[in-house]
XYZ file of C-alpha atoms in Angstrom:
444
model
C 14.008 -15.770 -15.903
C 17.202 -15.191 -14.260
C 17.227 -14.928 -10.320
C 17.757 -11.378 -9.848
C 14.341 -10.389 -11.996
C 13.015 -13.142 -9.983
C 13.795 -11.554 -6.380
C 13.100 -7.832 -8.032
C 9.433 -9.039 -9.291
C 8.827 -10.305 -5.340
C 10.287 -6.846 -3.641
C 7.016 -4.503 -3.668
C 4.739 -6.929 -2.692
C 6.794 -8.772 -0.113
C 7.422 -5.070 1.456
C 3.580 -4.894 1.468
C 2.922 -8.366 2.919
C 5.617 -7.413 5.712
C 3.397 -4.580 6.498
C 0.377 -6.469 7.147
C 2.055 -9.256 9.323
C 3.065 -6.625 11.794
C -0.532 -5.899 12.433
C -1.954 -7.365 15.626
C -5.835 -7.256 13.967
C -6.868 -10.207 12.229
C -5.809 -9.923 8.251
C -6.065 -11.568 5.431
C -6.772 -11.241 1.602
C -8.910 -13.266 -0.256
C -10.040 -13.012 -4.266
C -13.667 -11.811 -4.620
C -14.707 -15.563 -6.218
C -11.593 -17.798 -5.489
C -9.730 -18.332 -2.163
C -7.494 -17.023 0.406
C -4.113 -15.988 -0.925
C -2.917 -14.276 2.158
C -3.349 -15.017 6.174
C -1.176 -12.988 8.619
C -0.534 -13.457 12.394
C -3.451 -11.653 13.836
C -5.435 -13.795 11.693
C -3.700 -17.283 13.110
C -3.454 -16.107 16.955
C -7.662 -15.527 16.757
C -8.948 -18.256 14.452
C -6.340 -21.050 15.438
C -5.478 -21.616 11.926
C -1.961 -21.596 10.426
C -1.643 -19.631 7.215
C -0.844 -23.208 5.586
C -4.212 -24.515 6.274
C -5.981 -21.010 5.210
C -4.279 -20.509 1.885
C -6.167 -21.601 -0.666
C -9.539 -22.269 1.067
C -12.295 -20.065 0.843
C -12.808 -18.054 3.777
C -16.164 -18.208 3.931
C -16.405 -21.854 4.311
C -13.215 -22.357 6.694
C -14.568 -19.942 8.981
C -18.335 -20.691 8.824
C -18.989 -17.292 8.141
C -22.527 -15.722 9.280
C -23.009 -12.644 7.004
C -25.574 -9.967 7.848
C -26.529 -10.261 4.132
C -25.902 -12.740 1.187
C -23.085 -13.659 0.241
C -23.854 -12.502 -3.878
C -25.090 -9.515 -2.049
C -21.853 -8.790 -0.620
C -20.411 -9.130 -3.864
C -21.899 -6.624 -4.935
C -21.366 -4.324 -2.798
C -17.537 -4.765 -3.162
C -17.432 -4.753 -6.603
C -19.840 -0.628 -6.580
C -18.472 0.610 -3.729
C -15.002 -1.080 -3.068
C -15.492 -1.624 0.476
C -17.950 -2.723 2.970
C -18.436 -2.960 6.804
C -20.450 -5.058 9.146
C -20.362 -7.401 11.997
C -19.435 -11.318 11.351
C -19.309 -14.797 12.945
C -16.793 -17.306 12.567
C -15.968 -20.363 14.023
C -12.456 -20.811 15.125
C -10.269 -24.434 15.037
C -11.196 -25.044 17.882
C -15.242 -24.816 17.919
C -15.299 -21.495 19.246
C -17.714 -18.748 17.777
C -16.163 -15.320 17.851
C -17.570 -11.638 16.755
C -15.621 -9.980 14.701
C -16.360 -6.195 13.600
C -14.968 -6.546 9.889
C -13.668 -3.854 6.984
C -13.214 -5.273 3.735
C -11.497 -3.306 0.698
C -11.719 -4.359 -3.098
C -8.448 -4.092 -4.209
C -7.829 -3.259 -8.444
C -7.062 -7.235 -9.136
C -10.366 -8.792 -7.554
C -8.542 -8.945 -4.274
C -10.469 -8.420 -1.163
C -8.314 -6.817 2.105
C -10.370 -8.049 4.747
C -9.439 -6.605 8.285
C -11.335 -8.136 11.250
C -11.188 -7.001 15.161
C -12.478 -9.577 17.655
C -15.684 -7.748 19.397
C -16.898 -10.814 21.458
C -16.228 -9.604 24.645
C -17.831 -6.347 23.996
C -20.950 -7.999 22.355
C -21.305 -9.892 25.463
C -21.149 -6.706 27.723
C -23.802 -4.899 25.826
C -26.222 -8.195 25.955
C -25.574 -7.627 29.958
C -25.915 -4.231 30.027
C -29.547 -4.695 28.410
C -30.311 -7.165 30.776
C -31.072 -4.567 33.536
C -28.927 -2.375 36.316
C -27.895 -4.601 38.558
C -25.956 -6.415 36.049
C -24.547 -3.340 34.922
C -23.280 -2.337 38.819
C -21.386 -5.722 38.213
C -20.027 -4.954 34.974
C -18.718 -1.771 35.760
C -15.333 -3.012 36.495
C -15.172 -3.955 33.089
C -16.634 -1.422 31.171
C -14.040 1.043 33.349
C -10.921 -0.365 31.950
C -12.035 -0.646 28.510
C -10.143 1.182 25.715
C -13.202 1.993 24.029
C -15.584 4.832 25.219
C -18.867 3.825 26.972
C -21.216 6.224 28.140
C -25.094 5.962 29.137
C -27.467 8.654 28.540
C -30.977 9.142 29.078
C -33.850 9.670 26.492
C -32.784 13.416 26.428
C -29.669 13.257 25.478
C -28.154 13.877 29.209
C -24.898 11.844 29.741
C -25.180 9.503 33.073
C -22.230 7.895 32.804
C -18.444 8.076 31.632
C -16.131 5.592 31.428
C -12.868 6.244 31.224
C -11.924 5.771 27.764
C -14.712 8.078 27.218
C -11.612 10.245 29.643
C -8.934 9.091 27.120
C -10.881 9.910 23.732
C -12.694 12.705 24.613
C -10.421 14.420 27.240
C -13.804 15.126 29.532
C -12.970 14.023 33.027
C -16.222 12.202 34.853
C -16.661 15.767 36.508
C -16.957 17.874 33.521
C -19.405 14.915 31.501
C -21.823 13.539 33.420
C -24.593 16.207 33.659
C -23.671 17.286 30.228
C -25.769 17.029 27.054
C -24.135 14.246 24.802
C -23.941 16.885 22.178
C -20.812 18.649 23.753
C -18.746 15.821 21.900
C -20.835 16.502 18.970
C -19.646 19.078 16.465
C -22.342 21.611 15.488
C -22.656 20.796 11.999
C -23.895 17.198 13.183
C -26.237 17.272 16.354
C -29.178 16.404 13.831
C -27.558 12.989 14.230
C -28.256 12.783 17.358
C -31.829 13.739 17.757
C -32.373 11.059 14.803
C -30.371 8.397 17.314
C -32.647 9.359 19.878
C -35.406 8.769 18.373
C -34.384 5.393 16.706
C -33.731 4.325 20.471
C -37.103 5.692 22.025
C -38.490 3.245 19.148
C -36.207 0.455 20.422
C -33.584 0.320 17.619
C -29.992 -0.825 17.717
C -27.518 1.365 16.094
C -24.520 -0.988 15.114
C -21.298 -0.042 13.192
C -22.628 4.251 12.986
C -19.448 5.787 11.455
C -19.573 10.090 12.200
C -17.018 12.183 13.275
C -16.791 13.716 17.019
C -14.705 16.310 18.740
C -12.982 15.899 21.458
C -12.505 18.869 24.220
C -9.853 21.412 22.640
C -11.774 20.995 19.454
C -10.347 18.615 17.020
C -12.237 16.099 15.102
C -11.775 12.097 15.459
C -13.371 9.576 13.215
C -15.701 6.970 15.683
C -17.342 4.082 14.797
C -20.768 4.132 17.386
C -23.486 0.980 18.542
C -25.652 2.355 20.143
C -28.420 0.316 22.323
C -31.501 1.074 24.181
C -31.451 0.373 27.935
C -34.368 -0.665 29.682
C -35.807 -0.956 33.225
C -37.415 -3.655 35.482
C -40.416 -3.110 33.629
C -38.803 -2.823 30.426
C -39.445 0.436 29.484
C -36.763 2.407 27.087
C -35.313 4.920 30.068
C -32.131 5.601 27.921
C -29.127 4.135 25.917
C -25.582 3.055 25.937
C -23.571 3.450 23.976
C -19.983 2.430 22.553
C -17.439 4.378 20.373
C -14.399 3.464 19.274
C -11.581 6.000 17.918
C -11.121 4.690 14.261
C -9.070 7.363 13.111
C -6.057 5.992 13.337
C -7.410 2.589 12.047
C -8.747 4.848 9.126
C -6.014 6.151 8.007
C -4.067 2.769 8.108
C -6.225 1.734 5.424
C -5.460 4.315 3.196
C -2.174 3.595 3.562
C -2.586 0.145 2.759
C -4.616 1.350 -0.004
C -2.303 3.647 -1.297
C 0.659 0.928 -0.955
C -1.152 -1.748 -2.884
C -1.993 0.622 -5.664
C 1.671 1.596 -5.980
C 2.838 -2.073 -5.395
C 0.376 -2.907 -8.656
C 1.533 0.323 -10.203
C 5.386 -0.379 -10.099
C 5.330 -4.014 -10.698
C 3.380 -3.282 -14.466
C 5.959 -0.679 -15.189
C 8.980 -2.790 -14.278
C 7.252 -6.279 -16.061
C 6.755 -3.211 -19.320
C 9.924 -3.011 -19.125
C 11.143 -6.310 -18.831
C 8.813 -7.330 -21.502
C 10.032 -4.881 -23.800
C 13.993 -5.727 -23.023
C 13.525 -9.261 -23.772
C 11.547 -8.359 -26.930
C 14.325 -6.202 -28.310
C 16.636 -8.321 -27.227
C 18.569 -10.696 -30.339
C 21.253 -12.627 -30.865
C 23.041 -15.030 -32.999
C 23.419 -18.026 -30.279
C 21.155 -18.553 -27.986
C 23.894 -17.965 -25.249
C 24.082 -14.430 -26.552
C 20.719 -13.573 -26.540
C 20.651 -15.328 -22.705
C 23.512 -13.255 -21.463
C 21.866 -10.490 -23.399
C 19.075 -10.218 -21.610
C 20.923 -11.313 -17.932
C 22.779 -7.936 -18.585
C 19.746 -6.139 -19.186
C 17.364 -7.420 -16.520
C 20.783 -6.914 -13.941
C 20.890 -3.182 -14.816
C 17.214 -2.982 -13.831
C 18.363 -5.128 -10.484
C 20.796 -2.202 -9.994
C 18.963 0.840 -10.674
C 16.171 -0.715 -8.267
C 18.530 -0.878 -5.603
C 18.833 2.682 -5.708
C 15.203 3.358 -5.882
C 14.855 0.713 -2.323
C 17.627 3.231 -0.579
C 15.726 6.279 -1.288
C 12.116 4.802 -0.603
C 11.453 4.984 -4.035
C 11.706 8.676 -4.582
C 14.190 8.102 -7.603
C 17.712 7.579 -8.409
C 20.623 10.277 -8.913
C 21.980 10.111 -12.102
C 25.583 10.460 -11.118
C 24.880 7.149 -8.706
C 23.434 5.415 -11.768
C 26.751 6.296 -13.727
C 28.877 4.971 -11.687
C 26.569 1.517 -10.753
C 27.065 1.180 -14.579
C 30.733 1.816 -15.564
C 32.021 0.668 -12.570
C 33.658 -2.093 -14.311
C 35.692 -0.095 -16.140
C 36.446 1.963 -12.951
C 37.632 -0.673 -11.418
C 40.096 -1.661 -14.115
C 41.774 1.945 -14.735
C 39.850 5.060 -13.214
C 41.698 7.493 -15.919
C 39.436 5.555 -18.956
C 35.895 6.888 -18.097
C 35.071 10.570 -17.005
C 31.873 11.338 -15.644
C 30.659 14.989 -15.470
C 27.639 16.924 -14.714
C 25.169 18.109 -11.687
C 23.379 16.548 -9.334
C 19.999 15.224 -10.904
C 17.211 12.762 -9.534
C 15.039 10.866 -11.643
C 12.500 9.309 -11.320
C 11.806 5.511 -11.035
C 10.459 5.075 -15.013
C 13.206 7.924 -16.284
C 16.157 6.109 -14.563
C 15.091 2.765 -15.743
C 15.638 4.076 -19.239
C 18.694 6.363 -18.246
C 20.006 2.949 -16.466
C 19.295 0.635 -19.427
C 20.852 2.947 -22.243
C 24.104 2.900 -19.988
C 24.314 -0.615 -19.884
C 23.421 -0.690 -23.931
C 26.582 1.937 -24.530
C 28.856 0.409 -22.024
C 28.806 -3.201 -23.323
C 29.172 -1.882 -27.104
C 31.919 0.055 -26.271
C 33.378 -2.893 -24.248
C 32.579 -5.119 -27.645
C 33.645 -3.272 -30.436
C 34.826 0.781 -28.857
C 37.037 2.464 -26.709
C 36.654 0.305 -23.186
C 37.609 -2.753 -25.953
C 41.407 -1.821 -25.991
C 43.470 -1.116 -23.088
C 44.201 2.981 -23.880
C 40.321 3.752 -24.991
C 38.511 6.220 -22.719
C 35.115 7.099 -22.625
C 33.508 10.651 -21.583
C 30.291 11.196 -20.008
C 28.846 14.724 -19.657
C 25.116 16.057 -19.377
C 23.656 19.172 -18.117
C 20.122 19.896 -17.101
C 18.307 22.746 -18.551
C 15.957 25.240 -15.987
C 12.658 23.828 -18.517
C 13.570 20.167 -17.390
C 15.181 18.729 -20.408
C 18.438 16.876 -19.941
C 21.193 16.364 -22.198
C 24.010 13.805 -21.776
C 26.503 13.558 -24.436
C 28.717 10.245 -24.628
C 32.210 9.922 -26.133
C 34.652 7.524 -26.882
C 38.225 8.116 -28.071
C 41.555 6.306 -28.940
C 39.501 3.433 -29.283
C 39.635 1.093 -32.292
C 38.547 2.969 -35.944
C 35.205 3.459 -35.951
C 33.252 2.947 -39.067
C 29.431 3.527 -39.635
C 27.561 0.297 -39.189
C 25.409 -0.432 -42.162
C 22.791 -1.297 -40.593
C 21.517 -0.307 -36.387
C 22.436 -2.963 -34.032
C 20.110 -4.128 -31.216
C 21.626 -2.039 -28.625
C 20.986 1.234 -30.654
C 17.787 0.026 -31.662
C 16.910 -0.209 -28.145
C 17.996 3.113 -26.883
C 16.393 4.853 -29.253
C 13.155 3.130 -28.563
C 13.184 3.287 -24.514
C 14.097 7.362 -25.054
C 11.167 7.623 -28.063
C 8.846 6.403 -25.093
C 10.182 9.050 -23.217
C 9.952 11.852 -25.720
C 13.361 11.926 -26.065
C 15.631 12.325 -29.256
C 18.874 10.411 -29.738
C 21.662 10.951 -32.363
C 24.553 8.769 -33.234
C 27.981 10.166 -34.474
C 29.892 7.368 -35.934
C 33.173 9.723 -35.987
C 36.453 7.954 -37.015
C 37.909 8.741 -33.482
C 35.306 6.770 -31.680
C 31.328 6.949 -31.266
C 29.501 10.328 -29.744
C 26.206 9.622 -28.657
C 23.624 12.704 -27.839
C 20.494 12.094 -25.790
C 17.938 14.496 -24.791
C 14.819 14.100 -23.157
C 12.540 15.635 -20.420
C 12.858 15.141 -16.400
């Protein structure tokens, strides 16, 4: 394969891979019964390990991994629901054990996204809030400039405390909370979760990883993720609970983003190795040299039109762009032997592919055997585009050498009239003494 399919094949998922180096949180993608195939930043800076010594190992055993559940069970889970949550421990390089509160997300090829965020220090906090008051007056400090929201309530649901990023989620000041029934960040439709958390904790239940929507003052809605722990007195009696949430809404919707990239990244990269595929199956020749540059010129047009699709973010490619990407050799060479005429269109990414690759396939005959093979041939490109969607581009070459029907189709025709079948397109050929007029029509 030549290098410019080569680099083409890499783009989508490179631009994907980018993505998830940026991220600060621990990353990294494993296959659902192999090893680790990815390992970003986050994931080096909090386990020690350099993506060269976590590629290719399973996670599990590099980082020791605790699991709340087996391992087969886990499995499982991924493979029904696509995605599980849960708390984890690894053991870093260097000996440490860390907490991490992990997301993982089945990908379509067996790939698991696993996302991790270090909650050591906050596990540690709630194990010394439990252990009684006094530790808590010395704690305070901390649990004041956490991001996360911690507030204390007692067994009926009366808020006694309100850090402040319970201020910065919520938008309650200290004032306007404490006092308050915990159900004024509660929307209506849900304060049956609450009298069900309350009466968990008067049993002396944990609540880890609780995943429920809350509102915040003016109204609007925020995705939390809530642990939720019994506090106890001297005597160790249940007296109330604390309890943590984090805004995950944000963190949410990342991962339907990522989501929705990977499935596009898997969903472009089969249509473009299709296409490939079917180019290099079409594709004959009498040498093997010609059938190599063959299928060079081919796969290059697909470079080019993919280009186009990079600059506009993959929305498509304007066909008048995609004309002149392809003839501009013969631009180049004298401007008055191709015309190009006809409205502004834009394809999309599988339509200009074929639009792109039946170019190419006209240009190089002509440039063989038609009008662009002498020096006073022109060629004349026209198309129009009907208010139903159906485009029509009509191609014609005169003064060109004389122009006899082939007796039998060559691999160039053969090959636009196959990518524009897929398309459910027609395609005539008019073998006219004068020079070739090609007719294509098919819907955009």
């Amino acid at each position: 394969m030549c290098p410019e399919s080569a680099e083409l094949l890499r783009t989508p998922p490179e631009r994907l891979a980018d993505l998830l180096m940026l991220s600060y949180e621990p990353m990294f993608a494993w296959k659902l019964h192999g090893a680790i195939e990815f390992w970003n930043t986050g994931a080096e800076r909090l386990y020690g390990f350099a993506p060269n010594e976590a590629v290719g190992h399973s996670s599990h055993s590099l980082l020791q991994t605790k699991l709340p559940i087996e391992l087969a069970e886990l499995r499982s889970q991924l493979r029904n629901e696509r995605y599980w949550a849960g708390e984890l421990r690894h053991v870093c390089k260097d000996g440490r054990e860390v907490t991490v509160d992990s997301r993982m997300q089945l990908l379509g090829d067996d790939t698991v996204l696993e996302v991790n965020r270090d909650v050591t220090e906050i596990r540690a906090l709630l194990t010394a809030l439990q252990e009684g008051e006094q530790r808590l007056r010395s704690l305070a400090a901390i649990v004041e400039s956490s991001d996360d929201a911690i507030v204390s309530k007692n067994l009926d649901g009366i808020i006694t405390s309100w850090n402040r990023g319970a201020e910065r989620i919520f938008a309650y000041t200290v004032a306007e909370a404490v006092g308050q029934p915990i159900i004024i960040v509660i929307p209506a439709n849900r304060h049956s979760e609450e009298r069900e958390i309350l009466t968990r904790i008067r049993r002396g239940e944990r609540i880890d990883h609780y995943e429920t929507v809350r509102q915040r003052k003016d109204g609007s809605l925020i995705v939390v993720s809530l642990t939720v722990s019994p506090v106890k007195n001297a005597e160790g009696q249940i007296i109330g609970a604390s309890k943590i949430a984090r805004d995950i809404t944000e963190e949410k919707r990342s991962q339907e983003q990522i989501a929705t990239l990977a499935r596009e990244a898997e969903h472009r990269s089969k249509n473009l190795l299709a296409t490939v595929q079917a180019t290099v199956r079409l594709s004959q020749s009498e040498t093997p040299d010609g059938l190599k540059r063959a299928i060079e010129g081919r796969i290059q047009s697909l470079a080019n039109v993919h280009s186009l699709f990079v600059k506009a973010r993959w929305i498509g490619a304007d066909l008048s762009t995609i004309t002149a990407q392809e003839l501009a050799p013969y631009f180049e060479k004298n401007q008055r032997r191709v015309s190009i005429d006809g409205p502004p269109v834009l394809l999309e990414p599988d339509v200009a592919q074929t639009i792109a690759i039946t170019l190419h396939e006209l240009a190089t005959n002509a440039a063989k055997y038609g009008a662009l093979a002498v020096p006073d041939g022109q060629v004349e490109l026209k198309w129009s585009h009907d208010a139903d969607g159906r485009l029509h581009l009509r191609w014609t070459e005169s003064s060109g050498p004389k122009v006899q029907e082939p007796t039998h189709k060559g691999f160039g025709g053969r090959i636009i009239e196959q990518m524009i079948a897929q398309r459910s397109g027609k395609t005539h050929f008019d073998w006219r003494a004068e020079g070739l007029v090609c007719e294509i029509t098919l819907q955009v």
